[in-house]
Amino acid sequence: MAGNFWLSSHFQQWLFDRQDLIRERQEDYQVLTEEEYQKVMIFFANVMQAIGEPLKMKQQVIATATIYFKRFYIRNSLSSVDPLLMAPTCLFLASKVDEFGVQSNNRFIEVCRNVVKTKFGYAFQQEFQYRMPNIFECEFYLLEMMDCCLIVFHPYRPLVQFCQELGTSLDKKDQHQQDLILQTAWKTINDTLRTDICLLYPPYLVALACMQVACIILGKDFKQWFAELSVDIDKCVEVVKLILNLYDMWKTFDEKKEIPALLAKIPKPKSSPR
Amino acid sequence: MHSSIGLDGDFKVKTALERTKVEDIFSYEGCKVGRGTYGHVYKAKRKDGSDTREYALKLIEGTGISMSACREIALLRELRHPNVINLQKVFLSMSDRKVWLLFDYAEHDLWHIIKFHRAAKQSKKLVSTPTSMVKSLLHQILDGIRYLHHNWVLHRDLKPANILVMGDGAERGRVKIADMGFARLFNCPLKSFADLDPVVVTFWYRAPELLLGARHYTKAIDIWAIGCIFAELLTSEPIFHCRQEDIKVSNPYHREQLDKIFNVMGYPNERDWEDIKCMPEYSQMTKEFKKQNFHNLSLTKYSEKHKIKADGAAFALLSKMLIMDPTKRLTSDEALKDPYFSEDPQPTSDVFHGFAIPYAKREFITDDEEKEDPSKTAAAPSTVTIPSTAAGPSNDVSHNQRPAVKKIKLEPGQPGHGHDYHGHQAMHGHSGQSASSSSIASNNAGPSRNYPAQQQQPRY
């Protein structure tokens, strides 16, 4: 549903403020710091990206899955469902919503196994143990916890529109800059999926912030154009800051070294009630 | 049962306690009103009596979340318009992996309404569909579709059975567009539509470009279907009625259905439909059809024959919706601005305009009947006795036919075609099995064809 974001379940039910997130994650914040939690989220976003790519899933499907994953763990602690089961389940469901659908269940599990083994072996002692029945079961819980809100709005479409608008305001000789900004900002949007930004801000604002970050990276100055937009510049600056914070953190984040210890801190789901 | 790994036991217990079960809240046993490849529909009421409203509970066929269930839930969760069926709640049953959807209950649908008037017409009782009702129905259908189209949702399977109408109650006489299972977003096609659902729209309501192999669905395809429904409301007969046994499901090209359209509209000429040459099945069409066989045919001629005033506003609007070239067809916005709707009688929010509703309430289907017993007793309270003819011109099941396969890609675990049960008449045939229906035209001595039995149950 690409209709009206302001009437969507995304806007009405799935945008939070920072305090909401802190409160909802209380249980996890007992065992992980905020930064550690974010690192775990980054790690599983990477897992989803790595599974989605060989399955030729579109970036938008992977983005949707990443948001499903975050939504589930807002409502539930990381120990309620093994994130390694939830990550592929999110991809599986998102691929159906975005109408690609996984081509073959066997291949899907095979790719999960391979990716976990070859790319993330450092993080997991065991092989990927889940099979389709586990995915199916988990999928029901995911759908339930998301209150059946499956349509997610992404910043990609507003980004394209903003870039076109920017393009029309440019001189002919500067037209190519529009494409450069689009490409850079597109990648920045992918990076925002490694943060809470998509839970905190509407997609159009994220798109603008990513354009600003792109301008910083490319050393361009379109202050005038941004100023003429009727948007909350302060909010936009908040998003830019969060993106820059992520880049700062990335500089020192050594996944291979840190992730095993972080995962070890998360209590494992117990199959029978305690 | 597989071992449940990866899910915490306490988490499962906690969520099970919080979960509301459909059978705890609603009573619906023995109240099945619909059955099809899509699943079962029950008329339901709250057990605790906190409200006395009627609800429709749809139990989705099969287990788990199929792709079509997924799309249906995803879209219905976001859509909200007076003329689009409103999803109230989703019940997920963990133990049997069943999905239930809760809707408002709509007592009527255009399939039954048209059938009622057709039967009346055939028995010369002259209860023609009131012109004001036709206008109100069309207006609300267009309003609902405009909303869907503005939200980049295509219906793709519009037909009388999917147009529900609310019975007595708060929303009396309000149209509800239903059966959005195949609706999909189309502003960002990740895959070409033709790859996903090779055949989707029921053939009688299929736009010519689809029959000529168009690879992409468009808003114009829905408008064509609405045009067909409009014509059917005006005459009580499907405008492009077609025999079914020749349908090849895998191929969009359908000679007989095209023939039917050309027999009403005339053969499309390139002056009126420039891009027809680009249609994938254009060469096939030119091979199989001879232009001269269709000379002197037009929608105007058809309308005259069926007593639609050619100079009236209804015909003027109809002729702009049934334009062969999809690029020239009206949009829902344009159609709603048509003079037809501004001239008297004005469309009303209660399509019955306050008059007593002559149509029967839905009858319950028992499981016995589902096993192909065509005789049935109405368990539903029926305030209005309908003329016996309203049950259809023939009670002989073998003379009924369905227009098309409703759903081509059956999900694993769905029943075979023969399991469909269709209300008054048990339908034995799906497309491939409906050879018995060839006698349909000869069966009826009257001037018009038998009313074809298609989806006659509420499809939510």
PDB file of C-alpha atoms in Angstrom, chain B residues 243-402:
ATOM      1  CA  ARG B 243     -19.369 -20.862 -22.591  1.00  0.00           C
ATOM      2  CA  GLN B 244     -16.583 -22.161 -20.475  1.00  0.00           C
ATOM      3  CA  GLU B 245     -15.423 -25.535 -21.627  1.00  0.00           C
ATOM      4  CA  ASP B 246     -12.856 -24.218 -24.021  1.00  0.00           C
ATOM      5  CA  ILE B 247     -10.983 -22.163 -21.564  1.00  0.00           C
ATOM      6  CA  LYS B 248      -7.347 -22.964 -21.404  1.00  0.00           C
ATOM      7  CA  VAL B 249      -6.279 -21.807 -18.063  1.00  0.00           C
ATOM      8  CA  SER B 250      -2.594 -21.460 -18.743  1.00  0.00           C
ATOM      9  CA  ASN B 251      -3.078 -19.243 -21.744  1.00  0.00           C
ATOM     10  CA  PRO B 252      -4.519 -15.774 -21.372  1.00  0.00           C
ATOM     11  CA  TYR B 253      -5.681 -15.792 -24.952  1.00  0.00           C
ATOM     12  CA  HIS B 254      -9.255 -16.914 -25.096  1.00  0.00           C
ATOM     13  CA  ARG B 255     -10.863 -17.057 -28.507  1.00  0.00           C
ATOM     14  CA  GLU B 256     -14.444 -17.579 -27.417  1.00  0.00           C
ATOM     15  CA  GLN B 257     -14.410 -14.799 -24.881  1.00  0.00           C
ATOM     16  CA  LEU B 258     -12.929 -12.431 -27.455  1.00  0.00           C
ATOM     17  CA  ASP B 259     -15.548 -13.574 -29.920  1.00  0.00           C
ATOM     18  CA  LYS B 260     -18.192 -12.727 -27.363  1.00  0.00           C
ATOM     19  CA  ILE B 261     -16.787  -9.252 -26.854  1.00  0.00           C
ATOM     20  CA  PHE B 262     -16.477  -8.605 -30.602  1.00  0.00           C
ATOM     21  CA  ASN B 263     -20.050  -9.806 -31.083  1.00  0.00           C
ATOM     22  CA  VAL B 264     -21.213  -6.992 -28.863  1.00  0.00           C
ATOM     23  CA  MET B 265     -18.631  -4.291 -29.422  1.00  0.00           C
ATOM     24  CA  GLY B 266     -17.695  -4.999 -33.002  1.00  0.00           C
ATOM     25  CA  TYR B 267     -14.216  -5.901 -34.214  1.00  0.00           C
ATOM     26  CA  PRO B 268     -11.554  -3.558 -32.871  1.00  0.00           C
ATOM     27  CA  ASN B 269     -10.051  -1.402 -35.564  1.00  0.00           C
ATOM     28  CA  GLU B 270      -6.599   0.050 -35.334  1.00  0.00           C
ATOM     29  CA  ARG B 271      -7.924   3.557 -35.638  1.00  0.00           C
ATOM     30  CA  ASP B 272      -9.713   3.211 -32.318  1.00  0.00           C
ATOM     31  CA  TRP B 273      -7.126   1.050 -30.595  1.00  0.00           C
ATOM     32  CA  GLU B 274      -3.735   1.980 -31.914  1.00  0.00           C
ATOM     33  CA  ASP B 275      -1.654  -0.222 -29.638  1.00  0.00           C
ATOM     34  CA  ILE B 276      -3.623  -3.362 -30.332  1.00  0.00           C
ATOM     35  CA  LYS B 277      -0.883  -4.328 -32.770  1.00  0.00           C
ATOM     36  CA  CYS B 278       1.521  -4.514 -29.871  1.00  0.00           C
ATOM     37  CA  MET B 279      -0.538  -7.021 -27.931  1.00  0.00           C
ATOM     38  CA  PRO B 280       1.262 -10.366 -27.525  1.00  0.00           C
ATOM     39  CA  GLU B 281      -1.649 -12.321 -28.982  1.00  0.00           C
ATOM     40  CA  TYR B 282      -2.467  -9.864 -31.763  1.00  0.00           C
ATOM     41  CA  SER B 283      -1.262 -12.110 -34.555  1.00  0.00           C
ATOM     42  CA  GLN B 284      -3.200 -15.014 -33.118  1.00  0.00           C
ATOM     43  CA  MET B 285      -6.291 -12.860 -33.084  1.00  0.00           C
ATOM     44  CA  THR B 286      -5.884 -11.715 -36.685  1.00  0.00           C
ATOM     45  CA  LYS B 287      -5.426 -15.327 -37.705  1.00  0.00           C
ATOM     46  CA  GLU B 288      -8.584 -16.527 -36.031  1.00  0.00           C
ATOM     47  CA  PHE B 289     -10.968 -13.641 -36.566  1.00  0.00           C
ATOM     48  CA  LYS B 290     -12.312 -12.074 -39.689  1.00  0.00           C
ATOM     49  CA  LYS B 291     -13.262  -8.468 -39.394  1.00  0.00           C
ATOM     50  CA  GLN B 292     -16.181  -8.834 -41.809  1.00  0.00           C
ATOM     51  CA  ASN B 293     -17.861 -11.314 -39.467  1.00  0.00           C
ATOM     52  CA  PHE B 294     -18.410  -8.511 -37.008  1.00  0.00           C
ATOM     53  CA  HIS B 295     -19.523  -5.679 -39.205  1.00  0.00           C
ATOM     54  CA  ASN B 296     -22.440  -3.606 -38.134  1.00  0.00           C
ATOM     55  CA  LEU B 297     -22.056  -4.542 -34.479  1.00  0.00           C
ATOM     56  CA  SER B 298     -21.653  -2.008 -31.704  1.00  0.00           C
ATOM     57  CA  LEU B 299     -22.423  -1.418 -28.079  1.00  0.00           C
ATOM     58  CA  THR B 300     -25.182   0.910 -29.276  1.00  0.00           C
ATOM     59  CA  LYS B 301     -26.833  -1.940 -31.160  1.00  0.00           C
ATOM     60  CA  TYR B 302     -26.512  -4.225 -28.172  1.00  0.00           C
ATOM     61  CA  SER B 303     -28.072  -1.617 -25.933  1.00  0.00           C
ATOM     62  CA  GLU B 304     -30.975  -1.028 -28.261  1.00  0.00           C
ATOM     63  CA  LYS B 305     -31.631  -4.722 -28.330  1.00  0.00           C
ATOM     64  CA  HIS B 306     -31.586  -4.848 -24.553  1.00  0.00           C
ATOM     65  CA  LYS B 307     -33.668  -1.738 -24.101  1.00  0.00           C
ATOM     66  CA  ILE B 308     -30.997   0.526 -22.707  1.00  0.00           C
ATOM     67  CA  LYS B 309     -31.795   3.974 -24.063  1.00  0.00           C
ATOM     68  CA  ALA B 310     -28.975   4.861 -26.426  1.00  0.00           C
ATOM     69  CA  ASP B 311     -29.427   8.555 -25.783  1.00  0.00           C
ATOM     70  CA  GLY B 312     -29.565   8.184 -22.004  1.00  0.00           C
ATOM     71  CA  ALA B 313     -26.876   9.101 -19.522  1.00  0.00           C
ATOM     72  CA  ALA B 314     -26.514   5.496 -18.377  1.00  0.00           C
ATOM     73  CA  PHE B 315     -25.569   4.354 -21.864  1.00  0.00           C
ATOM     74  CA  ALA B 316     -23.250   7.326 -22.345  1.00  0.00           C
ATOM     75  CA  LEU B 317     -21.321   6.366 -19.222  1.00  0.00           C
ATOM     76  CA  LEU B 318     -21.374   2.661 -20.015  1.00  0.00           C
ATOM     77  CA  SER B 319     -19.929   3.274 -23.447  1.00  0.00           C
ATOM     78  CA  LYS B 320     -17.039   5.207 -21.923  1.00  0.00           C
ATOM     79  CA  MET B 321     -16.215   2.391 -19.514  1.00  0.00           C
ATOM     80  CA  LEU B 322     -16.455  -0.354 -22.116  1.00  0.00           C
ATOM     81  CA  ILE B 323     -13.903   1.070 -24.505  1.00  0.00           C
ATOM     82  CA  MET B 324     -11.654  -1.563 -26.025  1.00  0.00           C
ATOM     83  CA  ASP B 325      -8.522   0.591 -25.904  1.00  0.00           C
ATOM     84  CA  PRO B 326      -7.532   0.589 -22.216  1.00  0.00           C
ATOM     85  CA  THR B 327      -5.842   3.968 -22.543  1.00  0.00           C
ATOM     86  CA  LYS B 328      -9.130   5.540 -23.572  1.00  0.00           C
ATOM     87  CA  ARG B 329     -11.279   3.998 -20.885  1.00  0.00           C
ATOM     88  CA  LEU B 330     -12.569   6.296 -18.167  1.00  0.00           C
ATOM     89  CA  THR B 331     -10.803   6.395 -14.826  1.00  0.00           C
ATOM     90  CA  SER B 332     -12.822   5.973 -11.645  1.00  0.00           C
ATOM     91  CA  ASP B 333     -12.367   9.700 -10.978  1.00  0.00           C
ATOM     92  CA  GLU B 334     -13.755  10.618 -14.360  1.00  0.00           C
ATOM     93  CA  ALA B 335     -16.588   8.141 -14.101  1.00  0.00           C
ATOM     94  CA  LEU B 336     -17.693   9.570 -10.764  1.00  0.00           C
ATOM     95  CA  LYS B 337     -17.887  13.033 -12.332  1.00  0.00           C
ATOM     96  CA  ASP B 338     -20.086  11.765 -15.133  1.00  0.00           C
ATOM     97  CA  PRO B 339     -23.397  13.598 -15.718  1.00  0.00           C
ATOM     98  CA  TYR B 340     -25.190  10.284 -15.091  1.00  0.00           C
ATOM     99  CA  PHE B 341     -24.605  10.777 -11.380  1.00  0.00           C
ATOM    100  CA  SER B 342     -25.616  14.422 -11.254  1.00  0.00           C
ATOM    101  CA  GLU B 343     -28.939  14.013 -13.031  1.00  0.00           C
ATOM    102  CA  ASP B 344     -31.958  12.760 -11.118  1.00  0.00           C
ATOM    103  CA  PRO B 345     -32.406  10.378  -9.460  1.00  0.00           C
ATOM    104  CA  GLN B 346     -29.317  11.133  -7.412  1.00  0.00           C
ATOM    105  CA  PRO B 347     -27.370   8.176  -6.020  1.00  0.00           C
ATOM    106  CA  THR B 348     -28.175   7.325  -2.425  1.00  0.00           C
ATOM    107  CA  SER B 349     -26.092   5.821   0.361  1.00  0.00           C
ATOM    108  CA  ASP B 350     -28.753   3.170   0.887  1.00  0.00           C
ATOM    109  CA  VAL B 351     -28.964   1.601  -2.543  1.00  0.00           C
ATOM    110  CA  PHE B 352     -32.405   0.225  -1.615  1.00  0.00           C
ATOM    111  CA  HIS B 353     -33.519   3.777  -0.946  1.00  0.00           C
ATOM    112  CA  GLY B 354     -35.449   2.797   2.166  1.00  0.00           C
ATOM    113  CA  PHE B 355     -37.603   0.245   0.370  1.00  0.00           C
ATOM    114  CA  ALA B 356     -38.127  -3.224   1.795  1.00  0.00           C
ATOM    115  CA  ILE B 357     -35.379  -5.537   0.581  1.00  0.00           C
ATOM    116  CA  PRO B 358     -36.917  -8.233  -1.627  1.00  0.00           C
ATOM    117  CA  TYR B 359     -33.836 -10.436  -1.737  1.00  0.00           C
ATOM    118  CA  ALA B 360     -33.562 -13.551   0.374  1.00  0.00           C
ATOM    119  CA  LYS B 361     -31.111 -13.752   3.195  1.00  0.00           C
ATOM    120  CA  ARG B 362     -28.207 -16.069   2.798  1.00  0.00           C
ATOM    121  CA  GLU B 363     -28.909 -19.681   3.518  1.00  0.00           C
ATOM    122  CA  PHE B 364     -26.737 -21.894   5.610  1.00  0.00           C
ATOM    123  CA  ILE B 365     -24.819 -24.694   4.034  1.00  0.00           C
ATOM    124  CA  THR B 366     -24.663 -27.929   5.921  1.00  0.00           C
ATOM    125  CA  ASP B 367     -21.730 -30.242   5.610  1.00  0.00           C
ATOM    126  CA  ASP B 368     -24.017 -32.857   4.034  1.00  0.00           C
ATOM    127  CA  GLU B 369     -24.880 -30.490   1.279  1.00  0.00           C
ATOM    128  CA  GLU B 370     -21.288 -29.783   0.785  1.00  0.00           C
ATOM    129  CA  LYS B 371     -21.001 -33.366  -0.260  1.00  0.00           C
ATOM    130  CA  GLU B 372     -22.940 -32.507  -3.362  1.00  0.00           C
ATOM    131  CA  ASP B 373     -26.500 -32.887  -2.189  1.00  0.00           C
ATOM    132  CA  PRO B 374     -28.334 -30.272  -4.180  1.00  0.00           C
ATOM    133  CA  SER B 375     -31.528 -30.371  -2.149  1.00  0.00           C
ATOM    134  CA  LYS B 376     -31.431 -28.223   0.854  1.00  0.00           C
ATOM    135  CA  THR B 377     -33.591 -26.678   3.458  1.00  0.00           C
ATOM    136  CA  ALA B 378     -33.126 -23.091   4.367  1.00  0.00           C
ATOM    137  CA  ALA B 379     -31.941 -22.846   7.896  1.00  0.00           C
ATOM    138  CA  ALA B 380     -31.588 -19.100   7.705  1.00  0.00           C
ATOM    139  CA  PRO B 381     -34.415 -16.969   8.929  1.00  0.00           C
ATOM    140  CA  SER B 382     -35.917 -15.556   5.825  1.00  0.00           C
ATOM    141  CA  THR B 383     -38.125 -12.544   6.134  1.00  0.00           C
ATOM    142  CA  VAL B 384     -38.942 -12.396   2.477  1.00  0.00           C
ATOM    143  CA  THR B 385     -40.172 -15.227   0.384  1.00  0.00           C
ATOM    144  CA  ILE B 386     -38.617 -15.028  -2.985  1.00  0.00           C
ATOM    145  CA  PRO B 387     -40.390 -16.254  -6.077  1.00  0.00           C
ATOM    146  CA  SER B 388     -39.555 -19.821  -6.839  1.00  0.00           C
ATOM    147  CA  THR B 389     -37.933 -18.727 -10.031  1.00  0.00           C
ATOM    148  CA  ALA B 390     -35.391 -16.793  -8.057  1.00  0.00           C
ATOM    149  CA  ALA B 391     -33.716 -20.034  -7.218  1.00  0.00           C
ATOM    150  CA  GLY B 392     -32.656 -20.138 -10.809  1.00  0.00           C
ATOM    151  CA  PRO B 393     -34.311 -20.970 -14.052  1.00  0.00           C
ATOM    152  CA  SER B 394     -33.442 -24.567 -13.644  1.00  0.00           C
ATOM    153  CA  ASN B 395     -32.900 -26.635 -10.586  1.00  0.00           C
ATOM    154  CA  ASP B 396     -31.146 -29.228 -12.589  1.00  0.00           C
ATOM    155  CA  VAL B 397     -27.616 -28.958 -11.402  1.00  0.00           C
ATOM    156  CA  SER B 398     -26.151 -30.185 -14.622  1.00  0.00           C
ATOM    157  CA  HIS B 399     -27.330 -27.106 -16.432  1.00  0.00           C
ATOM    158  CA  ASN B 400     -25.440 -24.673 -14.414  1.00  0.00           C
ATOM    159  CA  GLN B 401     -22.031 -23.512 -15.184  1.00  0.00           C
ATOM    160  CA  ARG B 402     -19.423 -21.448 -13.636  1.00  0.00           C
TER     161      ARG B 402
END
